[in-house]
PDB file of C-alpha atoms in Angstrom:
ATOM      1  CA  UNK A   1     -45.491 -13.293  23.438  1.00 45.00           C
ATOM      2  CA  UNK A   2     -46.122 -16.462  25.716  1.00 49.00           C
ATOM      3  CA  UNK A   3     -43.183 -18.268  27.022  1.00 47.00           C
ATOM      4  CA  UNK A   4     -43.004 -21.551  25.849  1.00 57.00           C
ATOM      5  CA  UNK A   5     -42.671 -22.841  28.797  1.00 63.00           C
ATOM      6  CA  UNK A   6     -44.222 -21.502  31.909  1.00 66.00           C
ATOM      7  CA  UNK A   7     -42.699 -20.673  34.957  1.00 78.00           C
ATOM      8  CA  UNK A   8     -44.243 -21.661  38.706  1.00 83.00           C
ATOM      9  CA  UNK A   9     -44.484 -17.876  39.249  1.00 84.00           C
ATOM     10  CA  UNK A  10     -46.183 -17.171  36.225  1.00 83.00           C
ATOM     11  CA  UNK A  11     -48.786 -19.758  36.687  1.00 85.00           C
ATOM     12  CA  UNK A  12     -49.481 -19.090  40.279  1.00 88.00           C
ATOM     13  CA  UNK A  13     -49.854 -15.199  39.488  1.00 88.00           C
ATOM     14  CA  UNK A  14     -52.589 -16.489  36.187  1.00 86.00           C
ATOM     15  CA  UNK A  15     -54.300 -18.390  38.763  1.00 87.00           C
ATOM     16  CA  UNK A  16     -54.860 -15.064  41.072  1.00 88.00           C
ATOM     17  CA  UNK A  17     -55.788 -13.198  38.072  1.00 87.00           C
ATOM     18  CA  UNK A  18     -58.543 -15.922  37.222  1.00 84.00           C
ATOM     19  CA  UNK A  19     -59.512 -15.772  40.977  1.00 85.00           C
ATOM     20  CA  UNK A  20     -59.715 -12.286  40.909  1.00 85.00           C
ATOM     21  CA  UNK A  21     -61.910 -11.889  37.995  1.00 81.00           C
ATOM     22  CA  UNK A  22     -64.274 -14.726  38.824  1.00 84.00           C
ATOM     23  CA  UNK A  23     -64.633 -12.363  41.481  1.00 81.00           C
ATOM     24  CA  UNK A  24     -67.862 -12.727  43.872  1.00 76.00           C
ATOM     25  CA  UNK A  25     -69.926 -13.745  41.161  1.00 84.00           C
ATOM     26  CA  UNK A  26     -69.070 -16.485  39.806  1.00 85.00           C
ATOM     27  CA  UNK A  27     -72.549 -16.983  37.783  1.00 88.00           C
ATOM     28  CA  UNK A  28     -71.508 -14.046  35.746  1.00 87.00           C
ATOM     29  CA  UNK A  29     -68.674 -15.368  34.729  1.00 84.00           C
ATOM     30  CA  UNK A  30     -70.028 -18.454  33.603  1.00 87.00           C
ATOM     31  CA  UNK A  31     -72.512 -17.255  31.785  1.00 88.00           C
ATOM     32  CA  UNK A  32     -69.571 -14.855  29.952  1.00 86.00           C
ATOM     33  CA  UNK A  33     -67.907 -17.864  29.130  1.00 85.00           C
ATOM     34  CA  UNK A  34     -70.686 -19.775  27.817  1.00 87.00           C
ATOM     35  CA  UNK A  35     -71.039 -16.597  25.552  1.00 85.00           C
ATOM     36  CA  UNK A  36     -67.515 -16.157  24.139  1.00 83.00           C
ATOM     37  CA  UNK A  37     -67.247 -20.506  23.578  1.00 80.00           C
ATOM     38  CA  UNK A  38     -70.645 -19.941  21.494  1.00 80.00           C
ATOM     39  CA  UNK A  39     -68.866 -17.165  19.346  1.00 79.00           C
ATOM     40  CA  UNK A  40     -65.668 -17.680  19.370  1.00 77.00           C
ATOM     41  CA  UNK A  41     -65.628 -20.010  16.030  1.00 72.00           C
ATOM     42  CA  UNK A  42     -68.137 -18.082  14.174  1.00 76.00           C
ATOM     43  CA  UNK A  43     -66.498 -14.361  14.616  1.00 80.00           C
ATOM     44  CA  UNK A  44     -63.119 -15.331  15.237  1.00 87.00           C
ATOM     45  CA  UNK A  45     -59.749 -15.713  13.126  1.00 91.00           C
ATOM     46  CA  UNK A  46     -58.362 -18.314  15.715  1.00 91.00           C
ATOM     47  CA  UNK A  47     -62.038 -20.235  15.959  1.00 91.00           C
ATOM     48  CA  UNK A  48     -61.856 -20.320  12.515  1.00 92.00           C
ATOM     49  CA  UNK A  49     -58.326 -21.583  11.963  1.00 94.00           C
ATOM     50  CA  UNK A  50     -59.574 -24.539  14.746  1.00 93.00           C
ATOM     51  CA  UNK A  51     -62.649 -25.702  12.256  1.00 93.00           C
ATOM     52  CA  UNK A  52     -60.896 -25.937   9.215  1.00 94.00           C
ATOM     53  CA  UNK A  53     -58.245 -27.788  11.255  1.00 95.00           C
ATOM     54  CA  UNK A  54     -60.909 -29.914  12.458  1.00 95.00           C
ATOM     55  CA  UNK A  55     -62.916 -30.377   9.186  1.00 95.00           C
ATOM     56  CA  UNK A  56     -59.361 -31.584   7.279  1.00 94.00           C
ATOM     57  CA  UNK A  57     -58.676 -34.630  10.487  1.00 94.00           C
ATOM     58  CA  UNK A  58     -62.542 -35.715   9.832  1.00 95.00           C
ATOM     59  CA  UNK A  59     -61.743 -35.763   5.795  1.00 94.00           C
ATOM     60  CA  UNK A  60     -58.462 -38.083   6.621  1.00 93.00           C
ATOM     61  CA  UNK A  61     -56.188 -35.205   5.326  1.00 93.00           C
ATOM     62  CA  UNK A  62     -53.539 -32.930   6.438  1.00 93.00           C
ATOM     63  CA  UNK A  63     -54.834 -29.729   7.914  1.00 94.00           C
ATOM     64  CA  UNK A  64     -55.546 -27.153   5.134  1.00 93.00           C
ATOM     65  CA  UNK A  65     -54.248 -24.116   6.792  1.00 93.00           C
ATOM     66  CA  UNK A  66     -50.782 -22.198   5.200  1.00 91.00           C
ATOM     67  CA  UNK A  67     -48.382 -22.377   7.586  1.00 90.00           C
ATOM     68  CA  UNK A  68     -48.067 -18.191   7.198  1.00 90.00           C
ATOM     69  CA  UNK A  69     -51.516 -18.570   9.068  1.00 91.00           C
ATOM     70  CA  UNK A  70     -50.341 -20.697  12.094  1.00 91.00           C
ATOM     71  CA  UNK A  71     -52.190 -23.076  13.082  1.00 92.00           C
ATOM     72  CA  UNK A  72     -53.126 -23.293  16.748  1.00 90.00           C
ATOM     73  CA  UNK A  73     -53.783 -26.687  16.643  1.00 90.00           C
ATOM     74  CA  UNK A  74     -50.912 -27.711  14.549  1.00 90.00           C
ATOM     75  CA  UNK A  75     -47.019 -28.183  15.361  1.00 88.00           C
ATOM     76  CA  UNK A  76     -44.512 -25.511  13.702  1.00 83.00           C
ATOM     77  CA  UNK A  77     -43.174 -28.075  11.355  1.00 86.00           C
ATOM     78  CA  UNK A  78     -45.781 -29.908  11.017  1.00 87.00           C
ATOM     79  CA  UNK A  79     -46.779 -31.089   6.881  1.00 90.00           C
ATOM     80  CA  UNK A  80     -49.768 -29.046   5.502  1.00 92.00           C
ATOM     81  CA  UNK A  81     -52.029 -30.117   2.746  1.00 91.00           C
ATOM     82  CA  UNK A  82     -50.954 -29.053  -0.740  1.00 89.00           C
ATOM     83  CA  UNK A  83     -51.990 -26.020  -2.774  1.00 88.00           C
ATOM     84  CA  UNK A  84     -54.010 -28.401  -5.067  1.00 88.00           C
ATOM     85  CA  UNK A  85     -55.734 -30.031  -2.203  1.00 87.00           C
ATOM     86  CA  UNK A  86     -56.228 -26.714  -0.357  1.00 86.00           C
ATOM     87  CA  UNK A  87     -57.850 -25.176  -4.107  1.00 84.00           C
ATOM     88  CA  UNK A  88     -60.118 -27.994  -4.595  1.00 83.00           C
ATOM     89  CA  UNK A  89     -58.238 -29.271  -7.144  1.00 85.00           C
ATOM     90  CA  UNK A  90     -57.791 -32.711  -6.396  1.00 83.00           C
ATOM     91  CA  UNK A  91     -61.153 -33.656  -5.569  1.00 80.00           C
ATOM     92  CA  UNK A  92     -60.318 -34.458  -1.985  1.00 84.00           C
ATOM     93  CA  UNK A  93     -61.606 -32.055   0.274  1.00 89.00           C
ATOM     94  CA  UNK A  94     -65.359 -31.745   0.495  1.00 92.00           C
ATOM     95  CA  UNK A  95     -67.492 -28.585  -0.718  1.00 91.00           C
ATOM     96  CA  UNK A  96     -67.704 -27.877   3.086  1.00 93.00           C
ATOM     97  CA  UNK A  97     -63.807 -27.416   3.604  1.00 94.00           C
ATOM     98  CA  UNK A  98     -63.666 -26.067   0.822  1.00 92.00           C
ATOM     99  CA  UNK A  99     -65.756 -22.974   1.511  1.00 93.00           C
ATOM    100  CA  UNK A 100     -64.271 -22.937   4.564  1.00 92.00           C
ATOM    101  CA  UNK A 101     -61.489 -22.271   3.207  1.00 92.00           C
ATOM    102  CA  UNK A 102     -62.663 -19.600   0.843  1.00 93.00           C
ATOM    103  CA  UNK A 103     -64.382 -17.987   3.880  1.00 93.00           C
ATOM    104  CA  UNK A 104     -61.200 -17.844   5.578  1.00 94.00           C
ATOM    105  CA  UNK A 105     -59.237 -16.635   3.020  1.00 93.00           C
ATOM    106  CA  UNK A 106     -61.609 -13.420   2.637  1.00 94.00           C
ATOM    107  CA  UNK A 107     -61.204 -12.526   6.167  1.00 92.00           C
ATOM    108  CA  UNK A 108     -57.518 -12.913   6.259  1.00 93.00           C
ATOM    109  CA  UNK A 109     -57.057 -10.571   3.593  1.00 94.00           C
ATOM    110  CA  UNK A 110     -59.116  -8.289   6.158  1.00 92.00           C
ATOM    111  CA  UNK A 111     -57.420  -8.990   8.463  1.00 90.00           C
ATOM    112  CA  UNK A 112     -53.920  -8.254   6.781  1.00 91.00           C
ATOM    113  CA  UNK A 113     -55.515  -4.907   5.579  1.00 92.00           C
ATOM    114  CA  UNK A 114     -56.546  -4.044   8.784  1.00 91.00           C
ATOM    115  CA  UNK A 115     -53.607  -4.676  10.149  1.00 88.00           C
ATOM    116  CA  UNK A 116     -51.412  -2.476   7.748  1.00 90.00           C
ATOM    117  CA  UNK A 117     -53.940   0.486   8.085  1.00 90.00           C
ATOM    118  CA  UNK A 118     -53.006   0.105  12.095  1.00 87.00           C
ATOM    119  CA  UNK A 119     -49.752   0.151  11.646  1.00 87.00           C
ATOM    120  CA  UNK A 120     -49.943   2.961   9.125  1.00 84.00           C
ATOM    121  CA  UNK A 121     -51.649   5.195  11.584  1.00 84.00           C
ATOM    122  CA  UNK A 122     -49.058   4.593  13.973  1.00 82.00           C
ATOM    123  CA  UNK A 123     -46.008   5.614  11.873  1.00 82.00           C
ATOM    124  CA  UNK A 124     -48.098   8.370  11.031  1.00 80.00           C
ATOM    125  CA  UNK A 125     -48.775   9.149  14.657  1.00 76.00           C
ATOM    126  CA  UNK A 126     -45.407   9.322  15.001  1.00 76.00           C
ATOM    127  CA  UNK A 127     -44.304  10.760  12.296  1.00 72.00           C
ATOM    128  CA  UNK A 128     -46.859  13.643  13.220  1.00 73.00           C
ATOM    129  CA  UNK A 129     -45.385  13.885  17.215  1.00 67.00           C
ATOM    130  CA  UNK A 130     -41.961  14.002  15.675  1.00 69.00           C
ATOM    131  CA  UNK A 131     -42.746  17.040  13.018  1.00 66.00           C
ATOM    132  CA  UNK A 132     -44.344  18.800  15.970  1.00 63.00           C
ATOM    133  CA  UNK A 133     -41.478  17.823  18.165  1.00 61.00           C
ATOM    134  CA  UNK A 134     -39.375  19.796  15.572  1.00 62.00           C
ATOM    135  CA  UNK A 135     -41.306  22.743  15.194  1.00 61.00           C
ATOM    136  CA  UNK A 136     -41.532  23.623  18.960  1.00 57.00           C
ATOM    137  CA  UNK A 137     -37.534  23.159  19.097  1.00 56.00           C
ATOM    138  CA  UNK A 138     -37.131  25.571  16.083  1.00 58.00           C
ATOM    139  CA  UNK A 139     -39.187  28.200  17.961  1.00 56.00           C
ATOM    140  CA  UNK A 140     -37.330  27.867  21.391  1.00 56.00           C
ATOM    141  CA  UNK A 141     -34.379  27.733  19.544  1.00 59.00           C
ATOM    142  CA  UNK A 142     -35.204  31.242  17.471  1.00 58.00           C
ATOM    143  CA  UNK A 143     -36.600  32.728  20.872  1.00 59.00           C
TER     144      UNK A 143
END
């Protein structure tokens, strides 16, 4: 987690990182960058989050994201368009949010999924180490 605010230390040893990975060839890094800013909104959760942010401030209206999916370009407590507005139901968002939206919504629910099968397999990674843990006490204690 990122502290919120940043201490002299912390940037100074970010700054040595960048240095270090910029590296001798700084063309290649570039051109990595140029890369990820060209993908970033189309295969990304976070790029995604930022047009739909975007799209709602050009329509004059408050940003359509929940606040379970956390804005990055929003405050904490900062007002979110309603569930009417965010459904289309209003009429104020344009067929372009509102696919957006739609899109979004789809690949959160991935996203979620994914997320619980990871953590599944975990607890079942160590719910596996712990049964064999178990087993080889049992025999050293029997032997």
């Amino acid at each position: 987690m990122i502290p919120q605010r940043s201490s002299p230390d912390l940037l100074a040893k970010s700054w040595q990182s960048f240095v270090e990975r910029i590296g001798s060839k700084p063309e290649k890094w570039l051109r990595n960058l140029r890369d990820h800013k060209t993908h970033f909104p189309e295969y990304s959760l976070d790029g995604a989050k930022v047009r739909i942010h975007l799209q709602s401030i050009r329509e004059s209206i408050r940003c359509c994201l929940r606040q379970e999916h956390k804005c990055p370009m929003c405050y904490g407590d900062s007002p979110r368009a309603s569930g009417a507005t965010r459904k289309g139901e209003n009429g104020r968002i344009s067929s372009e949010l509102y696919f957006m939206m739609r899109r979004f919504q789809h690949r959160w629910k991935e996203h979620v999924t994914e997320c619980k099968a990871a953590a599944d397999l975990a607890k079942l990674g160590e719910d596996c180490a712990e049964l064999y843990l178990a087993q080889v006490d049992q025999v050293w204690i029997e032997e």
